[in-house]
Each structure stands twice: as C-alpha cells, then as structure tokens.
Amino acid sequence: MGTDLYRDGMARLEAGDVEEGRRLLEEALHEAPGDVKVMHGLALALDLSGERARAVELLEFAHARAPSEPGPACDLAMSLLERGEDARAAQVLAPVLDADSNHPRANLYQAMALAKTDPARARAHVAKVLRNVDPELRREAEALDRVLAEHAPST
C-alpha cells in the first residue's frame, strides 16, 4: 500500500495538487517510516508547501539512511549551497559520486560546491555534465564553466 500512496502522492505533486500530494506522502511515510524514496518525496512536498526547514530536516534524515541515493543528496546539497555551506554540500555529494562518478546533477552541484575553493576540480565535474543530453543541465554547466574558466583556465 505504501508504494501506491507514494506513486499517487508524487502524481498529485506533478499535477500541481501540493496539498493532496503531501497528504498522501505523509500517509505513505507513516506506513513505511524508513523508506528513503518516500522521505524524499515528502521533502519535495514540504518544500513546495513553504516548509523549507522541515523539508531540509527530512532530506538530512533520508541522506543519513542512504548516503549514495542521488535524489535526497542532490536536493540537500542544493539547499546547503543556497545557505553558503559549500564544504558540507561537497561532503553530502561525495557518496553519490563514489557510487556513480558520472551522475549529472551530482557533478553539477559538486562543481558549484568546489567553484570557490578548487576551480580546476570544479571544471572536471562540469566536463562530466557537459557530456549529458539534458539541455537544462548542459546550459547550467556551460554557464558555470564560463565563470570557472576565468579562475582555472584549461591546460
């Protein structure tokens, strides 16, 4: 039943019905309290509901349970980047990249996390994203690469 509630909740979120999506995801989490996928979905719903602090708390918990799971780690890393916690964001992303060194979003966020302290290493992560076919990720990576090029030119 928990997986049906999760699927239904995520479908409601995608349809723009945040309130019903959140309700279903809360119920799914009640039925499967340790399910990282459900925690991640509920964190998205909470964020959309304006409950950012609670969403981040849930992302922290999901990440602690499954550090190499890309969804919660990437969303948690972005939240940390928004707060200027670049070093912590890099730590959060490390297990994801250890599990899949080519994960596009994890590489993009890792590049952002390293941009100020290690532009050359950041560019190596950007290069992996530039090989991805997702046009939005490529655009973000290209923009970041232009900025990084000023601080760490290619050799």
PDB file of C-alpha atoms in Angstrom:
ATOM      1  CA  MET A   1       0.000   0.000   0.000  1.00  0.00           C
ATOM      2  CA  GLY A   2       2.855   2.407   0.804  1.00  0.00           C
ATOM      3  CA  THR A   3       4.197   2.287  -2.741  1.00  0.00           C
ATOM      4  CA  ASP A   4       0.746   3.065  -4.167  1.00  0.00           C
ATOM      5  CA  LEU A   5       0.422   6.011  -1.788  1.00  0.00           C
ATOM      6  CA  TYR A   6       3.898   7.174  -2.838  1.00  0.00           C
ATOM      7  CA  ARG A   7       3.068   6.923  -6.559  1.00  0.00           C
ATOM      8  CA  ASP A   8      -0.274   8.633  -6.067  1.00  0.00           C
ATOM      9  CA  GLY A   9       1.294  11.360  -3.926  1.00  0.00           C
ATOM     10  CA  MET A  10       4.028  12.059  -6.468  1.00  0.00           C
ATOM     11  CA  ALA A  11       1.447  12.107  -9.279  1.00  0.00           C
ATOM     12  CA  ARG A  12      -0.605  14.669  -7.338  1.00  0.00           C
ATOM     13  CA  LEU A  13       2.530  16.815  -6.830  1.00  0.00           C
ATOM     14  CA  GLU A  14       3.334  16.664 -10.540  1.00  0.00           C
ATOM     15  CA  ALA A  15      -0.268  17.659 -11.296  1.00  0.00           C
ATOM     16  CA  GLY A  16       0.125  20.704  -9.053  1.00  0.00           C
ATOM     17  CA  ASP A  17      -2.031  19.473  -6.176  1.00  0.00           C
ATOM     18  CA  VAL A  18       0.561  20.004  -3.456  1.00  0.00           C
ATOM     19  CA  GLU A  19      -1.863  19.656  -0.551  1.00  0.00           C
ATOM     20  CA  GLU A  20      -3.194  16.248  -1.626  1.00  0.00           C
ATOM     21  CA  GLY A  21       0.267  15.081  -2.687  1.00  0.00           C
ATOM     22  CA  ARG A  22       1.640  15.999   0.690  1.00  0.00           C
ATOM     23  CA  ARG A  23      -1.217  14.249   2.490  1.00  0.00           C
ATOM     24  CA  LEU A  24      -0.657  11.046   0.522  1.00  0.00           C
ATOM     25  CA  LEU A  25       3.107  11.170   1.037  1.00  0.00           C
ATOM     26  CA  GLU A  26       2.693  11.728   4.779  1.00  0.00           C
ATOM     27  CA  GLU A  27       0.429   8.679   4.875  1.00  0.00           C
ATOM     28  CA  ALA A  28       2.960   6.680   2.846  1.00  0.00           C
ATOM     29  CA  LEU A  29       5.715   7.651   5.268  1.00  0.00           C
ATOM     30  CA  HIS A  30       3.521   6.622   8.192  1.00  0.00           C
ATOM     31  CA  GLU A  31       3.135   3.181   6.568  1.00  0.00           C
ATOM     32  CA  ALA A  32       6.830   2.904   5.625  1.00  0.00           C
ATOM     33  CA  PRO A  33       8.733   5.149   8.055  1.00  0.00           C
ATOM     34  CA  GLY A  34      12.216   4.196   6.830  1.00  0.00           C
ATOM     35  CA  ASP A  35      11.564   4.455   3.092  1.00  0.00           C
ATOM     36  CA  VAL A  36      14.093   6.928   1.692  1.00  0.00           C
ATOM     37  CA  LYS A  37      12.158   7.396  -1.553  1.00  0.00           C
ATOM     38  CA  VAL A  38       9.032   8.346   0.398  1.00  0.00           C
ATOM     39  CA  MET A  39      11.028  10.684   2.654  1.00  0.00           C
ATOM     40  CA  HIS A  40      12.453  12.388  -0.419  1.00  0.00           C
ATOM     41  CA  GLY A  41       9.008  12.770  -1.986  1.00  0.00           C
ATOM     42  CA  LEU A  42       7.573  14.213   1.217  1.00  0.00           C
ATOM     43  CA  ALA A  43      10.529  16.602   1.481  1.00  0.00           C
ATOM     44  CA  LEU A  44       9.685  17.877  -2.010  1.00  0.00           C
ATOM     45  CA  ALA A  45       6.046  18.336  -0.978  1.00  0.00           C
ATOM     46  CA  LEU A  46       7.032  20.152   2.208  1.00  0.00           C
ATOM     47  CA  ASP A  47       9.323  22.466   0.245  1.00  0.00           C
ATOM     48  CA  LEU A  48       6.509  23.239  -2.194  1.00  0.00           C
ATOM     49  CA  SER A  49       4.256  23.924   0.822  1.00  0.00           C
ATOM     50  CA  GLY A  50       6.719  26.516   2.098  1.00  0.00           C
ATOM     51  CA  GLU A  51       8.032  24.362   4.936  1.00  0.00           C
ATOM     52  CA  ARG A  52      11.676  24.571   3.877  1.00  0.00           C
ATOM     53  CA  ALA A  53      13.183  23.865   7.313  1.00  0.00           C
ATOM     54  CA  ARG A  54      11.154  20.690   7.762  1.00  0.00           C
ATOM     55  CA  ALA A  55      11.947  19.624   4.179  1.00  0.00           C
ATOM     56  CA  VAL A  56      15.686  20.022   4.788  1.00  0.00           C
ATOM     57  CA  GLU A  57      15.411  18.124   8.065  1.00  0.00           C
ATOM     58  CA  LEU A  58      13.758  15.235   6.228  1.00  0.00           C
ATOM     59  CA  LEU A  59      16.411  15.366   3.479  1.00  0.00           C
ATOM     60  CA  GLU A  60      19.107  15.172   6.167  1.00  0.00           C
ATOM     61  CA  PHE A  61      17.431  12.101   7.628  1.00  0.00           C
ATOM     62  CA  ALA A  62      16.994  10.440   4.207  1.00  0.00           C
ATOM     63  CA  HIS A  63      20.625  11.181   3.338  1.00  0.00           C
ATOM     64  CA  ALA A  64      21.810   9.685   6.626  1.00  0.00           C
ATOM     65  CA  ARG A  65      19.884   6.476   5.871  1.00  0.00           C
ATOM     66  CA  ALA A  66      21.086   6.210   2.245  1.00  0.00           C
ATOM     67  CA  PRO A  67      24.071   8.495   1.578  1.00  0.00           C
ATOM     68  CA  SER A  68      24.614   7.326  -2.005  1.00  0.00           C
ATOM     69  CA  GLU A  69      20.985   7.858  -3.044  1.00  0.00           C
ATOM     70  CA  PRO A  70      21.217  10.753  -5.533  1.00  0.00           C
ATOM     71  CA  GLY A  71      17.784  12.374  -5.133  1.00  0.00           C
ATOM     72  CA  PRO A  72      17.923  13.313  -1.455  1.00  0.00           C
ATOM     73  CA  ALA A  73      21.667  14.044  -1.595  1.00  0.00           C
ATOM     74  CA  CYS A  74      21.346  16.413  -4.547  1.00  0.00           C
ATOM     75  CA  ASP A  75      18.381  18.252  -3.055  1.00  0.00           C
ATOM     76  CA  LEU A  76      20.118  18.514   0.314  1.00  0.00           C
ATOM     77  CA  ALA A  77      23.322  19.719  -1.372  1.00  0.00           C
ATOM     78  CA  MET A  78      21.415  22.433  -3.254  1.00  0.00           C
ATOM     79  CA  SER A  79      19.845  23.600  -0.008  1.00  0.00           C
ATOM     80  CA  LEU A  80      23.295  23.750   1.582  1.00  0.00           C
ATOM     81  CA  LEU A  81      24.709  25.635  -1.411  1.00  0.00           C
ATOM     82  CA  GLU A  82      21.894  28.177  -1.113  1.00  0.00           C
ATOM     83  CA  ARG A  83      22.959  28.764   2.501  1.00  0.00           C
ATOM     84  CA  GLY A  84      26.636  29.097   1.551  1.00  0.00           C
ATOM     85  CA  GLU A  85      27.599  25.767   3.115  1.00  0.00           C
ATOM     86  CA  ASP A  86      29.699  24.702   0.128  1.00  0.00           C
ATOM     87  CA  ALA A  87      32.054  22.363   2.015  1.00  0.00           C
ATOM     88  CA  ARG A  88      29.142  20.488   3.597  1.00  0.00           C
ATOM     89  CA  ALA A  89      27.425  20.234   0.189  1.00  0.00           C
ATOM     90  CA  ALA A  90      30.591  18.667  -1.249  1.00  0.00           C
ATOM     91  CA  GLN A  91      30.617  16.136   1.610  1.00  0.00           C
ATOM     92  CA  VAL A  92      26.971  15.246   1.012  1.00  0.00           C
ATOM     93  CA  LEU A  93      27.614  14.617  -2.693  1.00  0.00           C
ATOM     94  CA  ALA A  94      30.770  12.529  -2.254  1.00  0.00           C
ATOM     95  CA  PRO A  95      28.992   9.179  -1.624  1.00  0.00           C
ATOM     96  CA  VAL A  96      26.750   9.711  -4.661  1.00  0.00           C
ATOM     97  CA  LEU A  97      29.760  10.362  -6.884  1.00  0.00           C
ATOM     98  CA  ASP A  98      31.614   7.426  -5.356  1.00  0.00           C
ATOM     99  CA  ALA A  99      28.688   5.226  -6.410  1.00  0.00           C
ATOM    100  CA  ASP A 100      28.246   6.852  -9.850  1.00  0.00           C
ATOM    101  CA  SER A 101      31.047   9.186 -10.900  1.00  0.00           C
ATOM    102  CA  ASN A 102      29.054  10.353 -13.932  1.00  0.00           C
ATOM    103  CA  HIS A 103      25.789  11.298 -12.207  1.00  0.00           C
ATOM    104  CA  PRO A 104      24.999  14.593 -13.987  1.00  0.00           C
ATOM    105  CA  ARG A 105      23.191  16.542 -11.295  1.00  0.00           C
ATOM    106  CA  ALA A 106      25.593  15.409  -8.554  1.00  0.00           C
ATOM    107  CA  ASN A 107      28.522  16.501 -10.738  1.00  0.00           C
ATOM    108  CA  LEU A 108      26.923  19.888 -11.427  1.00  0.00           C
ATOM    109  CA  TYR A 109      26.268  20.537  -7.744  1.00  0.00           C
ATOM    110  CA  GLN A 110      29.727  19.287  -6.801  1.00  0.00           C
ATOM    111  CA  ALA A 111      31.186  21.743  -9.304  1.00  0.00           C
ATOM    112  CA  MET A 112      29.159  24.514  -7.662  1.00  0.00           C
ATOM    113  CA  ALA A 113      30.365  23.400  -4.223  1.00  0.00           C
ATOM    114  CA  LEU A 114      34.005  23.472  -5.335  1.00  0.00           C
ATOM    115  CA  ALA A 115      33.827  26.589  -7.515  1.00  0.00           C
ATOM    116  CA  LYS A 116      35.234  28.998  -4.915  1.00  0.00           C
ATOM    117  CA  THR A 117      37.876  26.756  -3.380  1.00  0.00           C
ATOM    118  CA  ASP A 118      39.025  24.481  -6.221  1.00  0.00           C
ATOM    119  CA  PRO A 119      38.006  25.820  -9.648  1.00  0.00           C
ATOM    120  CA  ALA A 120      40.172  23.312 -11.543  1.00  0.00           C
ATOM    121  CA  ARG A 121      38.495  20.355  -9.829  1.00  0.00           C
ATOM    122  CA  ALA A 122      35.126  22.024 -10.300  1.00  0.00           C
ATOM    123  CA  ARG A 123      35.763  22.185 -14.050  1.00  0.00           C
ATOM    124  CA  ALA A 124      36.454  18.441 -14.101  1.00  0.00           C
ATOM    125  CA  HIS A 125      32.966  17.895 -12.668  1.00  0.00           C
ATOM    126  CA  VAL A 126      31.470  20.348 -15.175  1.00  0.00           C
ATOM    127  CA  ALA A 127      33.090  18.410 -18.031  1.00  0.00           C
ATOM    128  CA  LYS A 128      31.109  15.315 -16.994  1.00  0.00           C
ATOM    129  CA  VAL A 129      27.864  17.278 -17.038  1.00  0.00           C
ATOM    130  CA  LEU A 130      28.619  18.697 -20.491  1.00  0.00           C
ATOM    131  CA  ARG A 131      28.517  15.137 -21.869  1.00  0.00           C
ATOM    132  CA  ASN A 132      24.923  14.784 -20.643  1.00  0.00           C
ATOM    133  CA  VAL A 133      22.000  15.120 -23.035  1.00  0.00           C
ATOM    134  CA  ASP A 134      19.681  17.028 -20.673  1.00  0.00           C
ATOM    135  CA  PRO A 135      19.586  20.522 -22.187  1.00  0.00           C
ATOM    136  CA  GLU A 136      18.850  22.326 -18.908  1.00  0.00           C
ATOM    137  CA  LEU A 137      21.744  20.659 -17.085  1.00  0.00           C
ATOM    138  CA  ARG A 138      24.029  21.395 -20.040  1.00  0.00           C
ATOM    139  CA  ARG A 139      23.022  25.089 -20.017  1.00  0.00           C
ATOM    140  CA  GLU A 140      23.729  25.356 -16.294  1.00  0.00           C
ATOM    141  CA  ALA A 141      27.054  23.559 -16.725  1.00  0.00           C
ATOM    142  CA  GLU A 142      28.043  25.790 -19.649  1.00  0.00           C
ATOM    143  CA  ALA A 143      27.278  28.922 -17.618  1.00  0.00           C
ATOM    144  CA  LEU A 144      29.278  27.644 -14.663  1.00  0.00           C
ATOM    145  CA  ASP A 145      32.136  26.620 -16.951  1.00  0.00           C
ATOM    146  CA  ARG A 146      32.360  30.148 -18.369  1.00  0.00           C
ATOM    147  CA  VAL A 147      32.741  31.555 -14.854  1.00  0.00           C
ATOM    148  CA  LEU A 148      35.213  28.878 -13.820  1.00  0.00           C
ATOM    149  CA  ALA A 149      37.290  29.412 -16.960  1.00  0.00           C
ATOM    150  CA  GLU A 150      38.225  32.852 -15.655  1.00  0.00           C
ATOM    151  CA  HIS A 151      39.673  31.293 -12.496  1.00  0.00           C
ATOM    152  CA  ALA A 152      41.002  27.969 -13.759  1.00  0.00           C
ATOM    153  CA  PRO A 153      41.721  28.087 -17.492  1.00  0.00           C
ATOM    154  CA  SER A 154      42.005  24.780 -19.299  1.00  0.00           C
ATOM    155  CA  THR A 155      45.512  23.488 -19.731  1.00  0.00           C
TER     156      THR A 155
END
